[in-house]
Amino acid sequence: MVHLLNTPLFVTALTLFDTSMIVAIVTVFAYLITITVFVLDIAYIFVDPRIRVGEETQPRGRGAWGKRPFSTLRPKLPRVTLSGLAYRLKTSLQQTAQLGRDLLRYPWAIVGLLIIFGLIAISVYTIITIPYGTVGPLWRGDNNEWARNPRSALPIWVNTFRVSDLPPTLTFSGTQADAQITELSDGLSEVSFPFTFEYAYGDFPQDIVLDVTAQYEERGPHIIVSWIWPDGSERELTSFRPVGREAYFVSRDERLMRRLDTETPEQRLFLGPDGDTVAPVAGEYTLVVTALLFEPETAVTVDATVLGQVYGLAGTDSDRRDLMIPLLWGTPVALVFGLIAAIATSVGSLLLAAISVWFGGTVDRVVQFFTEVNLILPFFPVSLMIFVLYSRSIITILAVTVALTILGSAIKIYRAALLQERSASYLEAATAYGASDWRIVFNYLFPRMRALLLPKLIFLVPSFVFLEATLSFLGISDPLLPTWGKLIVAALSSGVYTGEVH
């Protein structure tokens, strides 16, 4: 078995990040260990003289499964009355107050609860401001959604800690209704779009981009782009005839590179007319886009973008995507995953432990057997195998996580605590006045564990949140949703991992 993990196949799979092969090898290895341990346990039963194989001779109490017909074990639906509802409401309020008093005994659980409430508030805000139907196209960048965002930009708040601010992204938009129109001759007119902005930053922008949209019948407009420095000096950058929608990037203009004698014209434009400075010259700059129209029906729209080096509250990645989207939408995904998984596993484990303790006998042995088998099985390789071979939807991931966690070590903890309660006098009194087994389980045993259940539940939520992020990091996540794990993968593949420094 050890040789299995030392083979060149496993090493090759790790080198190529072949998740399917890694999961297959590790899962086979894990199951071989499980089968070996199981066989050794069975052999130990027959070898050890202190263990006798046979039925229990210890008498079981009223709660034993085999002592009553199965029909009497089914829960009976109580009759609903107004006084009964009032009593249940009063009891619920008293239990809630007691729950709060129990919670005060665990300060760190209160801190965790406050964090959960904060995450819930962020999740509600995210779902309202970025609906589910729009988050996929936004993150994928449909229709070039992020084409005019800076690449690998830092968050805008980093300027708070800098002596000289980094430039933000500046956007301008101009239509003919707002432009300066001059009639030159019959059928010929000039439309000017001046974009003026203050620039007083300690570094250069990433690029300057023009998006020109022209609508005409036969003869399209002629576009002239000019640049005016703070001292009033002016220089023509380029001229072209747009066909439909045309995009002009200053950094890609080879003719401008030759004229300015530089490979970075987007930086050279901020060094003054003579280019005799090192740092950007502060002042008022103007980008002028002039359109010569040869047809009266021609319509021209110009959008200008000065791509900065800071953007938004989280910055952008190497694909120009706004990182606030996975940060915000990763919150409800991780929180819902964490809350549902934590509540389902905690309540389910406690319920199974209570049933196991009260009914005892065969029920207890079956629950404990499956719990011990599940504890031997490795959770992560088994879950990865299911996700890779079956489905990666968030519902499947959640269901498998709950199924493999509900029969965990928590059942052992709850069982040990409930065994002390089983012989309590109030349970004997409840049995004496004819309380059913299920009433004892739900109304007596289950509530007694709330002081142990709530702190564990609060601590489990962040554990499952990190589990979801880990699965996303390994590529096991819903392909339609941006999550925290995908954000980590993007950072490692195109930022930190490649040694890129900003």
XYZ file of C-alpha atoms in Angstrom:
502
model
C 0.000 0.000 0.000
C 2.844 2.354 0.776
C 4.342 1.527 -2.582
C 1.099 2.704 -4.183
C 1.747 6.310 -3.198
C 5.395 6.110 -4.180
C 4.753 5.140 -7.758
C 5.650 7.517 -10.594
C 1.924 7.619 -11.458
C 1.062 9.486 -8.244
C 4.016 11.841 -8.622
C 3.040 12.570 -12.215
C -0.556 13.264 -11.158
C 0.646 15.733 -8.531
C 2.908 17.446 -11.044
C 0.125 17.787 -13.623
C -2.537 18.720 -11.030
C -4.622 15.776 -12.246
C -7.343 15.894 -9.588
C -9.154 12.781 -10.801
C -6.042 10.601 -10.654
C -4.969 12.005 -7.271
C -8.443 11.350 -5.826
C -8.528 7.822 -7.272
C -5.120 6.835 -5.863
C -5.693 8.383 -2.423
C -9.196 6.916 -2.156
C -8.008 3.403 -3.042
C -5.227 3.734 -0.477
C -7.710 4.964 2.160
C -10.119 2.120 1.541
C -7.327 -0.447 1.731
C -6.422 0.930 5.151
C -10.100 0.843 6.206
C -10.589 -2.749 5.094
C -7.357 -3.785 6.815
C -8.396 -2.172 10.103
C -11.866 -3.732 9.857
C -10.460 -7.218 9.279
C -8.018 -6.792 12.169
C -10.869 -5.729 14.484
C -12.859 -8.852 13.583
C -9.803 -11.056 14.096
C -9.200 -9.365 17.455
C -12.688 -10.408 18.623
C -11.887 -14.082 18.152
C -8.336 -13.884 19.493
C -8.898 -11.869 22.675
C -10.231 -14.217 25.412
C -11.822 -11.267 27.269
C -14.362 -10.748 24.480
C -17.334 -13.099 24.134
C -19.365 -13.105 20.952
C -23.079 -13.401 21.674
C -26.243 -11.594 22.668
C -26.436 -9.184 25.546
C -27.754 -10.653 28.796
C -28.048 -7.263 30.473
C -31.735 -6.368 30.854
C -32.855 -3.325 28.983
C -35.229 -0.659 30.238
C -38.589 0.447 28.960
C -36.897 2.342 26.149
C -35.404 -0.800 24.590
C -36.406 -1.178 20.974
C -37.242 -4.838 21.136
C -39.539 -4.647 24.191
C -42.469 -2.935 22.482
C -44.347 -3.445 19.202
C -43.102 -1.234 16.395
C -46.536 0.361 16.020
C -46.299 1.830 19.524
C -42.918 3.395 18.721
C -44.284 5.697 16.050
C -44.710 9.306 17.178
C -48.312 10.345 17.801
C -49.485 13.715 16.579
C -50.767 15.811 19.515
C -54.140 17.527 19.352
C -53.697 21.249 18.698
C -55.588 23.600 21.061
C -55.389 27.309 21.813
C -54.236 26.726 25.365
C -51.670 24.243 24.106
C -50.284 26.768 21.620
C -50.056 29.410 24.376
C -48.243 26.971 26.618
C -45.808 26.036 23.850
C -45.151 29.710 23.079
C -44.459 30.414 26.743
C -42.203 27.386 26.944
C -40.327 28.434 23.793
C -39.715 31.913 25.198
C -38.439 30.435 28.441
C -36.159 28.063 26.567
C -34.872 30.939 24.418
C -34.072 32.971 27.519
C -32.332 29.986 29.059
C -30.456 29.489 25.804
C -29.204 33.071 25.986
C -28.036 32.550 29.564
C -26.260 29.366 28.523
C -24.617 31.202 25.653
C -23.171 33.832 27.998
C -21.019 31.099 29.491
C -19.109 30.853 26.185
C -17.615 34.283 25.266
C -15.943 33.014 22.114
C -19.224 31.526 20.962
C -20.736 35.025 21.268
C -17.903 36.392 19.115
C -18.573 33.691 16.535
C -22.288 34.496 16.618
C -21.583 38.186 15.965
C -19.372 37.236 13.013
C -22.174 35.074 11.632
C -24.664 37.951 11.958
C -22.211 40.215 10.126
C -21.866 37.672 7.316
C -25.661 37.391 7.118
C -25.943 41.183 6.715
C -23.332 41.120 3.922
C -25.159 38.242 2.242
C -28.486 40.082 2.261
C -26.837 43.200 0.832
C -25.133 41.129 -1.880
C -28.284 39.332 -3.003
C -30.177 42.644 -3.208
C -27.495 44.631 -5.062
C -26.153 41.802 -7.279
C -29.036 39.414 -8.120
C -28.265 35.779 -8.830
C -29.171 36.110 -12.497
C -26.528 38.790 -13.087
C -23.600 37.469 -11.089
C -22.645 34.806 -13.646
C -22.364 37.156 -16.641
C -20.638 39.748 -14.455
C -17.954 37.333 -13.291
C -17.488 35.722 -16.711
C -17.230 39.125 -18.342
C -19.940 38.631 -20.951
C -20.073 41.407 -23.581
C -16.560 42.533 -22.539
C -17.868 43.655 -19.171
C -14.366 44.116 -17.751
C -12.593 45.281 -20.907
C -12.238 48.826 -19.545
C -11.085 47.886 -16.073
C -7.379 48.137 -15.183
C -5.449 44.887 -15.047
C -4.238 43.593 -11.630
C -5.154 46.874 -9.939
C -4.788 47.433 -6.207
C -7.749 48.449 -4.017
C -8.385 52.166 -3.944
C -7.938 52.362 -0.163
C -4.188 51.682 -0.446
C -3.801 55.385 -1.237
C -4.539 56.045 2.435
C -1.157 54.557 3.342
C 0.876 56.108 0.518
C 2.720 59.414 0.359
C 1.721 59.934 -3.285
C -1.559 58.501 -4.514
C -1.802 55.965 -7.301
C -4.098 57.028 -10.161
C -7.681 55.720 -10.133
C -9.621 54.837 -13.265
C -11.219 57.894 -14.899
C -14.151 57.471 -17.289
C -15.741 60.026 -19.596
C -18.652 59.801 -21.989
C -19.701 62.218 -24.731
C -22.660 62.415 -27.127
C -23.453 64.925 -29.848
C -26.077 66.527 -27.623
C -23.317 67.622 -25.227
C -20.569 68.239 -27.826
C -19.405 71.440 -29.512
C -20.791 71.417 -33.083
C -19.404 73.737 -35.783
C -20.852 73.956 -39.284
C -17.883 74.198 -41.694
C -19.735 74.097 -45.035
C -22.774 72.646 -46.674
C -22.994 69.031 -45.494
C -19.715 69.222 -43.513
C -19.670 69.774 -39.753
C -17.216 69.373 -36.938
C -18.095 67.859 -33.569
C -15.627 68.260 -30.702
C -15.560 66.166 -27.521
C -13.152 67.731 -24.969
C -12.485 65.548 -21.883
C -10.707 67.595 -19.204
C -9.408 66.104 -15.946
C -7.030 66.902 -13.114
C -4.041 64.611 -12.745
C -1.956 64.889 -9.583
C -0.864 61.332 -8.860
C 2.491 59.772 -8.136
C 2.486 57.202 -10.933
C 1.394 56.702 -14.520
C -1.920 55.210 -15.728
C -1.974 51.788 -17.333
C -3.480 53.011 -20.603
C -5.790 55.506 -22.298
C -8.644 53.964 -24.284
C -11.130 55.559 -26.669
C -14.348 53.825 -27.757
C -15.888 55.556 -30.770
C -19.288 54.516 -32.085
C -20.419 55.941 -35.435
C -23.764 55.526 -37.168
C -23.957 56.718 -40.785
C -25.432 55.812 -44.162
C -22.633 55.861 -46.729
C -19.669 57.983 -45.671
C -18.371 57.613 -42.157
C -16.848 60.358 -40.020
C -13.143 61.136 -39.709
C -11.832 61.107 -36.121
C -8.883 63.204 -34.909
C -7.492 62.665 -31.375
C -5.455 65.447 -29.757
C -3.745 65.869 -26.375
C -3.374 69.165 -24.485
C -0.816 69.473 -21.661
C -1.301 71.682 -18.582
C 0.851 74.454 -20.118
C -1.469 74.668 -23.146
C 0.752 72.765 -25.588
C -1.225 70.563 -27.966
C -0.310 67.554 -30.068
C -2.247 65.330 -32.402
C -2.089 61.681 -31.378
C -3.853 59.871 -34.201
C -6.633 59.992 -36.763
C -8.805 57.220 -38.187
C -12.164 56.377 -39.708
C -14.290 54.223 -37.378
C -16.346 51.394 -38.811
C -19.262 50.852 -36.458
C -17.586 50.656 -33.061
C -13.836 51.308 -32.942
C -11.480 51.033 -29.956
C -8.234 52.997 -29.821
C -5.509 52.160 -27.282
C -2.727 54.685 -26.801
C -0.338 51.986 -25.564
C -0.769 50.002 -28.823
C -0.267 52.874 -31.279
C 3.035 51.996 -32.970
C 3.037 55.164 -35.045
C 2.685 57.248 -31.883
C 5.545 55.284 -30.321
C 7.818 56.281 -33.199
C 6.727 59.901 -33.099
C 7.274 60.196 -29.348
C 10.369 57.956 -29.433
C 9.135 55.727 -26.596
C 7.671 52.274 -26.062
C 5.233 53.573 -23.439
C 3.318 56.465 -25.011
C 0.649 56.324 -22.292
C 3.352 57.386 -19.823
C 5.143 59.814 -22.120
C 1.960 61.930 -22.439
C 2.183 62.792 -18.722
C 5.850 63.930 -18.814
C 5.166 67.297 -20.409
C 5.546 68.389 -24.078
C 9.310 67.875 -24.061
C 9.367 64.745 -21.924
C 12.146 66.144 -19.749
C 10.719 65.001 -16.391
C 10.801 61.689 -14.562
C 7.557 61.806 -12.588
C 4.128 62.682 -14.015
C 3.503 66.408 -14.311
C 0.556 67.475 -12.170
C -2.075 69.698 -13.724
C -5.113 69.878 -15.958
C -5.023 67.671 -19.054
C -7.477 67.615 -21.931
C -8.137 64.802 -24.358
C -9.903 66.213 -27.405
C -11.742 63.969 -29.859
C -12.822 65.798 -33.028
C -15.165 64.208 -35.544
C -15.625 65.534 -39.065
C -19.115 64.583 -40.231
C -19.832 64.322 -43.964
C -23.506 63.420 -43.608
C -26.098 65.308 -41.556
C -27.604 62.062 -40.264
C -24.295 60.845 -38.831
C -24.280 60.192 -35.041
C -21.060 59.826 -33.062
C -20.602 58.729 -29.449
C -17.227 58.774 -27.707
C -16.248 57.072 -24.419
C -12.814 57.723 -22.929
C -11.178 55.693 -20.144
C -7.927 56.453 -18.355
C -7.038 53.098 -16.792
C -5.505 53.692 -13.373
C -3.612 51.477 -10.965
C -6.254 51.315 -8.214
C -9.841 50.189 -8.592
C -12.735 49.574 -6.217
C -12.536 48.205 -2.686
C -10.831 44.946 -3.657
C -8.960 45.703 -6.866
C -8.971 43.566 -10.005
C -7.300 40.354 -11.158
C -5.198 39.641 -14.229
C -8.396 39.257 -16.297
C -9.592 42.751 -15.227
C -12.444 41.286 -13.159
C -13.655 43.203 -10.121
C -12.654 41.134 -7.084
C -15.498 42.528 -4.990
C -17.861 40.205 -6.867
C -16.350 36.908 -5.590
C -15.761 38.472 -2.170
C -19.404 39.522 -1.866
C -21.061 36.542 -3.568
C -18.688 34.107 -1.903
C -20.187 35.226 1.418
C -23.778 33.961 0.924
C -22.527 30.812 -0.815
C -20.120 29.961 2.010
C -22.536 31.098 4.733
C -25.511 29.122 3.441
C -23.241 26.122 2.979
C -21.805 26.554 6.479
C -25.129 27.206 8.239
C -27.040 24.365 6.590
C -24.184 21.896 7.021
C -23.575 22.924 10.662
C -27.263 22.829 11.645
C -27.954 19.564 9.813
C -24.909 17.762 11.198
C -25.234 19.108 14.760
C -28.964 18.503 15.144
C -28.775 15.203 13.272
C -25.874 13.935 15.372
C -27.624 14.930 18.613
C -30.884 13.314 17.519
C -29.155 10.062 16.567
C -27.267 10.050 19.873
C -30.491 10.617 21.843
C -32.297 7.818 19.985
C -29.297 5.543 20.433
C -29.092 6.178 24.197
C -32.794 5.913 24.975
C -33.718 2.909 22.863
C -30.411 1.130 23.487
C -29.955 -2.451 22.426
C -29.880 -3.089 18.691
C -30.487 0.569 17.855
C -27.481 1.666 19.900
C -25.256 -1.004 18.381
C -26.284 -0.112 14.813
C -25.724 3.634 15.326
C -22.361 3.084 16.994
C -21.259 0.595 14.317
C -21.931 2.995 11.442
C -20.356 5.829 13.420
C -17.140 3.889 13.948
C -17.029 2.818 10.292
C -17.553 6.420 9.184
C -14.802 7.619 11.535
C -12.377 5.223 9.880
C -13.278 6.311 6.348
C -11.328 9.411 5.223
C -13.813 12.218 4.635
C -11.847 14.322 2.178
C -10.802 11.662 -0.379
C -14.251 10.046 -0.365
C -16.034 13.364 -0.864
C -13.601 14.419 -3.585
C -14.184 11.151 -5.413
C -17.959 11.691 -5.372
C -17.665 15.284 -6.537
C -15.283 14.476 -9.383
C -17.135 11.418 -10.630
C -20.740 12.470 -10.021
C -21.560 16.183 -9.730
C -20.047 19.473 -8.585
C -23.243 21.391 -7.905
C -23.522 23.150 -4.572
C -26.488 20.901 -3.608
C -24.487 17.712 -4.163
C -21.489 19.068 -2.269
C -23.722 20.047 0.658
C -25.562 16.699 0.735
C -22.350 14.653 0.664
C -20.787 16.821 3.384
C -23.781 16.347 5.687
C -24.027 12.618 4.971
C -20.347 11.999 5.750
C -20.261 14.279 8.817
C -23.503 13.489 10.619
C -22.119 10.106 11.768
C -18.990 11.633 13.204
C -17.262 12.047 16.519
C -20.028 14.369 17.759
C -22.297 11.348 18.285
C -19.761 9.902 20.714
C -19.647 13.177 22.663
C -23.429 13.551 22.834
C -23.869 9.870 23.732
C -21.463 10.150 26.653
C -23.381 13.147 28.015
C -26.811 11.582 27.435
C -25.882 8.323 29.159
C -25.657 10.285 32.406
C -29.112 11.758 31.797
C -30.757 8.415 31.000
C -30.947 7.350 34.618
C -32.112 10.744 35.892
C -35.174 10.869 38.146
C -37.179 13.161 35.858
C -36.981 10.526 33.100
C -38.250 7.883 35.502
C -41.127 10.190 36.397
C -41.890 10.813 32.726
C -41.909 7.066 32.114
C -44.183 6.525 35.101
C -46.899 8.903 33.886
C -46.858 7.280 30.435
C -44.739 9.570 28.257
C -43.923 7.957 24.924
C -40.388 7.171 23.848
C -40.368 9.849 21.177
C -41.719 12.440 23.619
C -38.887 11.624 25.995
C -36.344 11.879 23.181
C -37.594 15.221 21.790
C -38.940 16.938 24.928
C -36.503 15.751 27.580
C -33.222 14.364 26.239
C -32.843 16.670 23.223
C -33.354 20.010 25.074
C -30.937 19.010 27.848
C -28.072 19.176 25.346
C -28.734 22.729 24.081
C -25.904 24.173 26.196
C -23.538 21.772 24.441
C -25.198 22.021 21.024
C -25.197 25.799 20.431
C -21.475 26.548 20.975
C -20.530 23.535 18.871
C -22.891 24.653 16.125
C -21.398 28.165 16.103
C -17.879 26.769 15.921
C -18.861 24.409 13.098
C -20.132 27.178 10.794
C -16.673 28.673 10.036
C -15.269 25.146 9.678
C -17.727 24.352 6.898
C -17.168 27.803 5.374
C -13.452 27.008 5.097
C -14.333 23.555 3.760
C -16.328 25.131 0.925
C -13.428 27.472 0.142
C -11.011 24.521 0.182
C -13.181 22.518 -2.208
C -13.419 25.531 -4.518
C -9.646 25.853 -4.391
C -9.391 22.261 -5.605
C -11.824 22.961 -8.411
C -14.769 21.231 -6.697
C -17.412 23.949 -6.788
C -20.450 25.164 -8.653
C -19.161 26.362 -12.048
C -21.682 29.227 -12.204
C -20.906 30.947 -8.897
C -17.821 32.976 -7.920
C -16.594 31.831 -4.515
C -13.753 32.524 -2.101
C -11.932 29.381 -3.189
C -11.976 30.465 -6.834
C -10.586 33.824 -5.740
C -7.669 32.080 -4.013
C -6.998 30.020 -7.141
C -6.976 33.173 -9.271
C -4.551 34.851 -6.876
C -2.148 31.898 -6.879
C -2.286 31.378 -10.635
C -1.888 34.993 -11.759
C -0.654 37.026 -8.829
C 1.151 35.851 -5.724
C 2.198 32.515 -7.169
C 3.915 34.064 -10.184
C 5.835 36.506 -8.028
C 4.038 39.563 -9.373
C 4.660 42.596 -7.180
C 2.618 45.776 -7.247
